[in-house]
CSV table of C-alpha atoms in Angstrom, one decimal:
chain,number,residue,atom,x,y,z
A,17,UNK,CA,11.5,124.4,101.1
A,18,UNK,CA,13.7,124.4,104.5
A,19,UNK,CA,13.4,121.3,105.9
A,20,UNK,CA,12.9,120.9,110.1
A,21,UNK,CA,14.0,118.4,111.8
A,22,UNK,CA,13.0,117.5,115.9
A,23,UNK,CA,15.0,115.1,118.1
A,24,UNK,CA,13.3,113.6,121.0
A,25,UNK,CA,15.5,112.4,123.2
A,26,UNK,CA,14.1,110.8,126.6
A,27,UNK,CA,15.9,112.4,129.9
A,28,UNK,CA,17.8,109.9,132.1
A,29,UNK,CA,15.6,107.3,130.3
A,30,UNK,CA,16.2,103.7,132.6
A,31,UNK,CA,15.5,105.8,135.4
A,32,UNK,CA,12.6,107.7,134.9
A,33,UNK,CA,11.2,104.5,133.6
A,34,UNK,CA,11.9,103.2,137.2
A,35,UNK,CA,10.6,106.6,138.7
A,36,UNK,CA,7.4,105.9,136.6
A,37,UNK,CA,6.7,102.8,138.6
A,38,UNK,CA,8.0,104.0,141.5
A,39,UNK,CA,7.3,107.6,142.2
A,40,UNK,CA,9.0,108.6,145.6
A,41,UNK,CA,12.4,108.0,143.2
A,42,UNK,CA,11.4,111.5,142.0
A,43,UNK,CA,13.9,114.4,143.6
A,44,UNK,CA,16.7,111.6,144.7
A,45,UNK,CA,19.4,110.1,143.1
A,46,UNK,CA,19.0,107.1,141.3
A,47,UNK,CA,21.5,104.8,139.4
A,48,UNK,CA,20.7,102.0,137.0
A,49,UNK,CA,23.6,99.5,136.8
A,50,UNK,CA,24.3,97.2,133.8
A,51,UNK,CA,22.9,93.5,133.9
A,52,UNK,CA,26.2,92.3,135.4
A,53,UNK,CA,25.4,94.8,138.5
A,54,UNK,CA,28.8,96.4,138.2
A,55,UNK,CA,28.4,99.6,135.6
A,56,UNK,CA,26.2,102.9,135.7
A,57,UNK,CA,24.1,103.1,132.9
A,58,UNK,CA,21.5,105.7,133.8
A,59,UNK,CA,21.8,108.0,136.3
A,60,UNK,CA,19.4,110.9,137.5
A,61,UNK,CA,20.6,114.4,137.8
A,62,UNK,CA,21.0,114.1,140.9
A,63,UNK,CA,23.5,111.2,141.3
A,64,UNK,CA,25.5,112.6,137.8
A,65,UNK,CA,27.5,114.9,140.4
A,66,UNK,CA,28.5,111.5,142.4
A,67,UNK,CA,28.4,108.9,140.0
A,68,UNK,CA,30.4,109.3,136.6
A,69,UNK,CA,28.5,107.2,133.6
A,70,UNK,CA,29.7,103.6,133.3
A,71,UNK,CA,31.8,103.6,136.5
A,72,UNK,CA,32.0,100.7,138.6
A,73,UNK,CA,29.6,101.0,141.5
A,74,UNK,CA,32.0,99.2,144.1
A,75,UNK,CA,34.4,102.0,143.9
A,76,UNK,CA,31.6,104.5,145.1
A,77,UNK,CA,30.7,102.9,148.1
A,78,UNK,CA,31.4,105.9,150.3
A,79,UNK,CA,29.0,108.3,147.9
A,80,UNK,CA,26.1,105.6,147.6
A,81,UNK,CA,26.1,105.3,151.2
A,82,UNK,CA,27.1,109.0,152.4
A,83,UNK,CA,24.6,110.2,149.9
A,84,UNK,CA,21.3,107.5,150.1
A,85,UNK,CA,22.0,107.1,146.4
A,86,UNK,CA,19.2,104.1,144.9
A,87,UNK,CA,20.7,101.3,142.7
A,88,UNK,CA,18.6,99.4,140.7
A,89,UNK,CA,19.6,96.1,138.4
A,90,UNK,CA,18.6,96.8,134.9
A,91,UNK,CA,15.0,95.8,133.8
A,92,UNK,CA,15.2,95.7,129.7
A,93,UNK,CA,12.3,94.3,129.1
A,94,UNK,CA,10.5,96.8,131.2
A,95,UNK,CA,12.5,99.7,129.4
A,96,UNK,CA,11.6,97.8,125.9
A,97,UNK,CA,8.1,98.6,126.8
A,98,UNK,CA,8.1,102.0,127.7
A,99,UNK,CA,10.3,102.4,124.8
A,100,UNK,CA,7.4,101.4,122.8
A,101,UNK,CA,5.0,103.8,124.3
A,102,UNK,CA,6.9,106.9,123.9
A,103,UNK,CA,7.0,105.9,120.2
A,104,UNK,CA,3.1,105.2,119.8
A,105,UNK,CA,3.0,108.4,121.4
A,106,UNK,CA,5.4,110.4,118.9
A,107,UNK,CA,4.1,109.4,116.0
A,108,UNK,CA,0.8,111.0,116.7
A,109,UNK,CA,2.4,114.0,115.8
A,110,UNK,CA,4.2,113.2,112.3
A,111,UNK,CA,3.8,110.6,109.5
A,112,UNK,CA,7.6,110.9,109.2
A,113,UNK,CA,10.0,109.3,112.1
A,114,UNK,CA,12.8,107.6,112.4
A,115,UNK,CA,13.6,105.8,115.8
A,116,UNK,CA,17.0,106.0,116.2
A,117,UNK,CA,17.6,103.9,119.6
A,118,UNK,CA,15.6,103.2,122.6
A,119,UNK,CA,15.2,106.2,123.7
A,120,UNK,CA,15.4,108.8,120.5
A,121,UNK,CA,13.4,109.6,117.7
A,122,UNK,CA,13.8,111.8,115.1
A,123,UNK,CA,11.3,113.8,113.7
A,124,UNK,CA,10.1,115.4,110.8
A,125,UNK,CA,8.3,118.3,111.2
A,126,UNK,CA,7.7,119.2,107.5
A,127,UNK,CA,4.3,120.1,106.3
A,128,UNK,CA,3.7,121.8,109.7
A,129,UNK,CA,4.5,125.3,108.6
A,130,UNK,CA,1.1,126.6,109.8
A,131,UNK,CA,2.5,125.8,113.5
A,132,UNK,CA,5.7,127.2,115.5
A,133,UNK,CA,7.7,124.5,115.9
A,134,UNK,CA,8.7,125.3,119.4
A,135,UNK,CA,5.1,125.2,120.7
A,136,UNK,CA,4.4,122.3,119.1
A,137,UNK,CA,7.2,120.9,120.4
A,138,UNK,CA,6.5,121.9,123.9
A,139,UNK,CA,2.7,120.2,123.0
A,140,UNK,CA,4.9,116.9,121.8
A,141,UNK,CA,6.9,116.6,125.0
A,142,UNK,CA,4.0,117.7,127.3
A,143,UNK,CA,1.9,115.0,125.4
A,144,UNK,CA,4.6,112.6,126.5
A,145,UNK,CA,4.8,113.3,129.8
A,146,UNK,CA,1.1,112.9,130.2
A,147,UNK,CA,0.8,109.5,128.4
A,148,UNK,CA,3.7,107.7,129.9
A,149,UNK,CA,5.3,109.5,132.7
A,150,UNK,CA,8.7,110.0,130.3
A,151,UNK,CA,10.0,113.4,130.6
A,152,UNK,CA,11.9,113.8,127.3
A,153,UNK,CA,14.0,116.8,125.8
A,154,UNK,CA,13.2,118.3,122.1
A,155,UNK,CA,15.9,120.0,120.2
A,156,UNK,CA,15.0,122.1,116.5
A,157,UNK,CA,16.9,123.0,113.4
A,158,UNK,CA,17.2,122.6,109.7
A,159,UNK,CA,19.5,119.6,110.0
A,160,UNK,CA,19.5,116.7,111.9
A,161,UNK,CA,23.2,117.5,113.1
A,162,UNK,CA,21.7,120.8,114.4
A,163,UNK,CA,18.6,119.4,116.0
A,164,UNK,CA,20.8,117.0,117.9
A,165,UNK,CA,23.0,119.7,119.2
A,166,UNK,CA,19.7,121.6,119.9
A,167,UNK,CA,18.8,118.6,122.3
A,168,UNK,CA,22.2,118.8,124.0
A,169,UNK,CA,21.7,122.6,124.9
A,170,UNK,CA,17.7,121.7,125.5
A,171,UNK,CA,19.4,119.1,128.3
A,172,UNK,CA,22.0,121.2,129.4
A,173,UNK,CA,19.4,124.3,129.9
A,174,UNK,CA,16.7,123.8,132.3
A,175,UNK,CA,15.3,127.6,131.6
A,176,UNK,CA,14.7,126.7,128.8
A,177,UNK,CA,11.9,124.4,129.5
A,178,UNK,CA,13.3,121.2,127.1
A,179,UNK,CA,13.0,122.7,123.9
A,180,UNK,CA,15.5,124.6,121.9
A,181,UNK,CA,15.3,126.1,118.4
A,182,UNK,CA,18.9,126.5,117.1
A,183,UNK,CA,17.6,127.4,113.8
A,184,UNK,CA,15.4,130.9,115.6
A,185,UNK,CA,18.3,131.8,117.5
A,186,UNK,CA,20.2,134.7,116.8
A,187,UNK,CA,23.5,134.0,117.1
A,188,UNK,CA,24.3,130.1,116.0
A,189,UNK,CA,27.4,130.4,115.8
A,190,UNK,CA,28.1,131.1,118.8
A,191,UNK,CA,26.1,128.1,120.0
A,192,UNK,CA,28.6,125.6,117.4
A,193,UNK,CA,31.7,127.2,120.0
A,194,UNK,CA,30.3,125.5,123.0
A,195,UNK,CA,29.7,122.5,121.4
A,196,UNK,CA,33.0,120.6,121.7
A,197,UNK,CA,33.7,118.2,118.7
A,198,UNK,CA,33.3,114.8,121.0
A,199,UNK,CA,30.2,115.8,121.1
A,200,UNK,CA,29.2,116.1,117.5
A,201,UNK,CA,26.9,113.5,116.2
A,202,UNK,CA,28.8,111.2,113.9
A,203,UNK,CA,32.7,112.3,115.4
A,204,UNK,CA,33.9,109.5,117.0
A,205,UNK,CA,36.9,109.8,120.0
A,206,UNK,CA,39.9,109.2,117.4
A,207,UNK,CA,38.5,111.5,114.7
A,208,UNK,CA,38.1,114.3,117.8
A,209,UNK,CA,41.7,113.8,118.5
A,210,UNK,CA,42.9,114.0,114.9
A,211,UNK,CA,41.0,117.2,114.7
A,212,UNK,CA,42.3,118.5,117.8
A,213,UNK,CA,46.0,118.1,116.8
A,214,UNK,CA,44.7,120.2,113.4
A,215,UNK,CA,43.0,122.9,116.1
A,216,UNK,CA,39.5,122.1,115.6
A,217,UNK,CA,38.2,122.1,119.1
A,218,UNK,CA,34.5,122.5,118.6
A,219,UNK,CA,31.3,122.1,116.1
A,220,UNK,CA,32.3,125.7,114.4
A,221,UNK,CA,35.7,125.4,113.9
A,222,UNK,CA,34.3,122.2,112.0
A,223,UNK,CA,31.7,124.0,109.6
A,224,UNK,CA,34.1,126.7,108.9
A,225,UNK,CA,36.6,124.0,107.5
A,226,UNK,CA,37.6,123.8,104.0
A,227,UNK,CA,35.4,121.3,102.3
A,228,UNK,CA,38.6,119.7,100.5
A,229,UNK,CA,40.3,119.1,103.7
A,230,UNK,CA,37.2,118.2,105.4
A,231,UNK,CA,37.1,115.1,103.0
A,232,UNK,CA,40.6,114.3,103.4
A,233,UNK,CA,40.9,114.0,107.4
A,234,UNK,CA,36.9,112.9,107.6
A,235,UNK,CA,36.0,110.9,104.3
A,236,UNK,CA,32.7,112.1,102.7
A,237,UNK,CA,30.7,111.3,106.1
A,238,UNK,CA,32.7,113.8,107.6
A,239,UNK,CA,31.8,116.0,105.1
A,240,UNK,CA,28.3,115.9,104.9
A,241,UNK,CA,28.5,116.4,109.1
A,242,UNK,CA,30.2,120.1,108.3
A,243,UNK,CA,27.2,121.0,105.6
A,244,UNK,CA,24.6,120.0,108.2
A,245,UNK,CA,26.1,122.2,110.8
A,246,UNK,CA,25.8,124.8,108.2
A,247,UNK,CA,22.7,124.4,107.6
A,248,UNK,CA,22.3,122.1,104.7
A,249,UNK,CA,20.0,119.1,105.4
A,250,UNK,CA,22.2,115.6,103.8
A,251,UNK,CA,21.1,112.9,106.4
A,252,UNK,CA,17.2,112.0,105.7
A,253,UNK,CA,15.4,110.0,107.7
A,254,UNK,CA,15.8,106.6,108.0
A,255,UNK,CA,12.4,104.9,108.0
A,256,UNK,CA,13.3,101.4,109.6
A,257,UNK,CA,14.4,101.2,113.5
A,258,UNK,CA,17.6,102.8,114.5
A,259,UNK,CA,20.9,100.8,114.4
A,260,UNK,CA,21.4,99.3,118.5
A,261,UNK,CA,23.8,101.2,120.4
A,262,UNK,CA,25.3,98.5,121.6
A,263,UNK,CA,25.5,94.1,122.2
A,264,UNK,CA,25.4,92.7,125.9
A,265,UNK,CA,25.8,88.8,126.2
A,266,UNK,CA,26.4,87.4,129.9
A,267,UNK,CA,25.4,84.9,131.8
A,268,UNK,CA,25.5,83.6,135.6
A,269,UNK,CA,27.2,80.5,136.4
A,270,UNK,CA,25.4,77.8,138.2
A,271,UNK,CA,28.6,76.5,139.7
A,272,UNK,CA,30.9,79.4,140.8
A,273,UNK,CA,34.3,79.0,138.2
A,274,UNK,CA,37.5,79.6,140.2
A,275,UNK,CA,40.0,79.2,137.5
A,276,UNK,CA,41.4,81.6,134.3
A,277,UNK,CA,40.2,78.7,132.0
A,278,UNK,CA,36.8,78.5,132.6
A,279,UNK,CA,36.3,81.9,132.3
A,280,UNK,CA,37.8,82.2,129.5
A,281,UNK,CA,35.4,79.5,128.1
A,282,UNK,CA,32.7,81.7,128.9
A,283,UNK,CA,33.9,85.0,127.9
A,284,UNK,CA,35.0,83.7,124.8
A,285,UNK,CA,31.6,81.9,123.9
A,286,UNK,CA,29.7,85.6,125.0
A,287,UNK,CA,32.3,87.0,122.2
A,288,UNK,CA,31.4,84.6,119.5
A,289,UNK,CA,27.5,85.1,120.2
A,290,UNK,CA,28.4,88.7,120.2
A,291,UNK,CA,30.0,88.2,116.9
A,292,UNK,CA,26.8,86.6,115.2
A,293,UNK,CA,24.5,89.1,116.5
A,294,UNK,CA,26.4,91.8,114.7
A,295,UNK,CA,26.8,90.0,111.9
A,296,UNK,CA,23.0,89.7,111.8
A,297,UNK,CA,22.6,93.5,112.2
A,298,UNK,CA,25.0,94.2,109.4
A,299,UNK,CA,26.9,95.8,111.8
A,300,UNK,CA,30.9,96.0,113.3
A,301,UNK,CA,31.9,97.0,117.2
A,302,UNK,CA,34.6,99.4,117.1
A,303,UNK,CA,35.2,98.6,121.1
A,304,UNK,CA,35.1,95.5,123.7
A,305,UNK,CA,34.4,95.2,127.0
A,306,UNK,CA,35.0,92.0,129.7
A,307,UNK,CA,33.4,92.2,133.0
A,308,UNK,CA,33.5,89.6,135.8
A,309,UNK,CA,31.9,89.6,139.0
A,310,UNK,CA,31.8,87.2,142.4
A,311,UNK,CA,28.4,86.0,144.2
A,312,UNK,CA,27.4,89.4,145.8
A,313,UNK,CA,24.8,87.1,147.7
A,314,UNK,CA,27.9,85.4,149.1
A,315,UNK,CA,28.6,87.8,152.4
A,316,UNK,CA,31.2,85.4,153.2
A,317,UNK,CA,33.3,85.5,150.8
A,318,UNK,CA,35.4,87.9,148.9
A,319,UNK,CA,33.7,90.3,146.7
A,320,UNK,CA,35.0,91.8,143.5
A,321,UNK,CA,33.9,92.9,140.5
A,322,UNK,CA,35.8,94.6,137.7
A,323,UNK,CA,36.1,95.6,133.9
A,324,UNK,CA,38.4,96.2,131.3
A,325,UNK,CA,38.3,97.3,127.6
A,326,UNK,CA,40.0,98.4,124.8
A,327,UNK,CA,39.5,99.8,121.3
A,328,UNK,CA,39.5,97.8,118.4
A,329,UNK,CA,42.6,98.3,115.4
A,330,UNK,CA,39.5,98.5,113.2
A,331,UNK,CA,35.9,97.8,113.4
A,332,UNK,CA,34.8,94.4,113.0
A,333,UNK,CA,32.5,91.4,113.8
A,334,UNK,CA,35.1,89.0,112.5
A,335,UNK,CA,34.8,86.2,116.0
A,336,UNK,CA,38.4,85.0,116.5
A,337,UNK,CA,39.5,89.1,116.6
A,338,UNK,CA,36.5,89.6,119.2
A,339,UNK,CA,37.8,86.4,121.3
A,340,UNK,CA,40.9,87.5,120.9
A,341,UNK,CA,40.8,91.1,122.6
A,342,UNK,CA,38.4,89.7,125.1
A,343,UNK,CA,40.6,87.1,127.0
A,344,UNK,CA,43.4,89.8,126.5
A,345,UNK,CA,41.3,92.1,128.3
A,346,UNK,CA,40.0,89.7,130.8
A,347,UNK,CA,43.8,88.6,131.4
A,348,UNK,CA,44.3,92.0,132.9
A,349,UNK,CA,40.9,91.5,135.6
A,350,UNK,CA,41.2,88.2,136.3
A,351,UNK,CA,42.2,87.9,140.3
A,352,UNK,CA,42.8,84.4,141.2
A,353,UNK,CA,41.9,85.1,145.0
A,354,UNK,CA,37.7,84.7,143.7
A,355,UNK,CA,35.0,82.2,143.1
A,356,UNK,CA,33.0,84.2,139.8
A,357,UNK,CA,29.3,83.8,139.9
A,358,UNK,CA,29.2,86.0,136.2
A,359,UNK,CA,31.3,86.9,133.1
A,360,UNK,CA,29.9,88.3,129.9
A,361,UNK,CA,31.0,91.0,127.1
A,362,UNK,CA,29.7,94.3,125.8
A,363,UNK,CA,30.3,95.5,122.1
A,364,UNK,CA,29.9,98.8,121.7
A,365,UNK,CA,31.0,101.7,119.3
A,366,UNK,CA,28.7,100.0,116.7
A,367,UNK,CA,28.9,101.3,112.8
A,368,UNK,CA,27.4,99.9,109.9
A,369,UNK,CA,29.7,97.2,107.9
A,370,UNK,CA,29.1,99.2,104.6
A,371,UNK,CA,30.5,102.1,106.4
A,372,UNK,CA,33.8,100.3,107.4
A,373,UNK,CA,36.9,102.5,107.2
A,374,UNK,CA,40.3,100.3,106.9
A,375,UNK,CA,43.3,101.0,108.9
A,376,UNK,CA,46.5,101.7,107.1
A,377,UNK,CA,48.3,100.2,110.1
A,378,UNK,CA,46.5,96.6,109.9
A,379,UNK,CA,47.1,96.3,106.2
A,380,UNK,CA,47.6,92.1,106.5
A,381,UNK,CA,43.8,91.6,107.0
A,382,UNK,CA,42.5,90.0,104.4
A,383,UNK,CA,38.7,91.4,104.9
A,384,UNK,CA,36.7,88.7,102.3
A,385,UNK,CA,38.4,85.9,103.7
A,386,UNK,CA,37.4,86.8,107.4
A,387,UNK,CA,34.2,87.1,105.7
A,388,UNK,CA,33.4,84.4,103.7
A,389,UNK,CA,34.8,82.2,106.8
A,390,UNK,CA,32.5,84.2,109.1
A,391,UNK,CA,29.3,83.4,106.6
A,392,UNK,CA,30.1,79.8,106.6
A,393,UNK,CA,30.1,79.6,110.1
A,394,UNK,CA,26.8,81.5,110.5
A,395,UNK,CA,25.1,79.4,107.1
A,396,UNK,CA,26.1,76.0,108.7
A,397,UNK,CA,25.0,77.0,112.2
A,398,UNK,CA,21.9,78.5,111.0
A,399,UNK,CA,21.1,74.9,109.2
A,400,UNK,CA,22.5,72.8,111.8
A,401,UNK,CA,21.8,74.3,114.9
A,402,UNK,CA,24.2,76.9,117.5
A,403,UNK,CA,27.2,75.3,118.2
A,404,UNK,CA,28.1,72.7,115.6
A,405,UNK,CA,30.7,74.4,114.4
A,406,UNK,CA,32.7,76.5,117.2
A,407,UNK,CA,35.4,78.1,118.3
């Protein structure tokens, strides 16, 4: 029996929780910055145009101004709860879902054969709508691959009402052209180059790939990713909460910190925290991020507030690499000229340890050391209490 798979994926999801609470946000452009007030994380349709994602808000002045753009701080715990809502609300419709993040859910529609899958998908997200105010995109196929490139062109495709079937459409191939590789669901931004330099360009020159190469370039995950773009279902659901997207630790200082030192006391102590809540997750970062900002309450003084990241050699949540990138990366931000009212780090790019490919290039790293060092840390703090032993 064919399997079918539908991912729910909520639309602008930070803001249209704000636009719940606040309903003369509908029809204008709205960006939601990150906790440190500095990055876009959510941005209506409206303000995409203006705004790119994760682009520091003080070097849009001009747009937010010329174009009445609305910026709201982050509100997670408000966003945890509608989180929840849209999920109490999903899984009225199936026995079988997996939430993925905050603001996906997969689901199986299995067992529903005496319905069209598009209409009931149109009920699911109408259903949605009504019970939280979330509107949410569907996309449909025999794969969960597929049915997340069926959201993207359900986003993408506002005739098309926020449900797409790739599976009833005529000519899927032609769909996998326009779907570039970045954009495939478990290619990451060094395998889409790799691919690129061997001319795969897009999610059908990918399926059409010989299985042997496909294995060599792309390990076995990479392999099952071509089957499910042709159709063959390999990924099941996962029935415990998705892995997080992504680690935020930050603080604000109660005394502004003027000197290189002190924040790299903070950032550093963010890193290690960072560290242990990955390590709890059985997860590794693959990229870090530093970002500072001054006392934006402080009209007198001079405001600035920047970021810098970098990718990782190789995925890890081993603490003295984390520190290590993280003051190199604030190194390159820090501007002696400012009092900073906040630092903090974001991990992101996060993959499960048991997944962890190794990099020819780093070939010193002795992995069960880090590890065994890493787990004594965490076993002695976990007895002793958070901070007696330290970096």
């Amino acid at each position: 029996m064919n399997k079918i798979y539908a991912l729910v994926d909520c639309n602008s999801f930070y803001v249209s929780c704000e636009r719940v609470f606040n309903p003369s946000l509908e029809g204008k452009p709205v960006v939601v910055l990150s906790n440190n007030d500095g990055c876009a994380v959510s941005r209506s349709s409206e303000a995409k145009k203006w705004i790119p994602m994760g682009a520091p808000i003080f070097k849009y002045k001009k747009e937010v101004t010329l174009h009445d753009i609305k910026l709201f701080s982050s509100n997670y715990t408000l966003y945890s709860d509608m989180s929840n809502r849209v999920m109490a609300t999903l899984s009225r419709f199936t026995p079988n879902m997996e939430v993925y993040s905050i603001d996906e859910a997969f689901l199986s529609l299995n067992g529903f054969e005496s319905k069209d899958p598009t209409e009931y998908a149109r009920l699911i997200r109408n259903t949605v709508k009504k019970h939280t105010g979330i509107p949410v995109s569907i996309g449909i196929g025999p794969t969960k691959t597929l049915a997340k490139v069926a959201n993207k062109i359900a986003k993408s495709h506002p005739e098309l009402g926020g449900v797409f079937n790739i599976d009833k459409h005529p000519k899927i191939n032609e769909v996998l052209k326009k779907i570039k590789t970045i954009d495939i669901w478990g290619i990451g931004r060094r395998q889409t180059q790799n691919l690129k330099n061997y001319g795969i360009n897009n999610a059908y020159d990918l399926k059409v790939a010989p299985d042997y190469w496909i294995r060599k370039k792309l390990s076995v995950m990479g392999l099952r990713t071509a089957w499910e773009l042709r159709g063959t279902s390999c990924i099941d659901l996962e029935k415990m909460p998705g892995a997080r997207k992504g680690i935020i630790r930050s603080r604000s200082f109660k005394k502004d910190v003027e000197t290189l030192e002190g924040l790299k006391e903070a950032v550093a102590t963010h890193a290690s925290r960072g560290g242990e809540k990955l390590r709890e997750s059985g997860l590794i970062a693959s990229y870090i991020t530093v970002f500072i900002r001054t006392n934006k309450h402080k009209k007198e003084d001079f405001q600035y507030a920047n970021s810098a990241g970098c990718f990782l050699p190789e995925p890890t949540s081993y603490t003295p690499d984390l520190i290590k990138y993280v003051l190199t990366n604030l190194e390159k931000i820090y501007n002696p000229n400012c009092k900073y009212k906040k630092a903090g780090i974001a991990l992101s790019g996060l993959v499960p340890e048991n997944e962890h490919q190794l990099n020819l290039l780093t070939p010193g790293i002795n992995h069960k050391k880090n590890s065994d060092l890493m787990k004594a840390v965490d076993n002695i703090n976990g007895s002793w209490g958070t901070n007696t032993v330290r970096f």
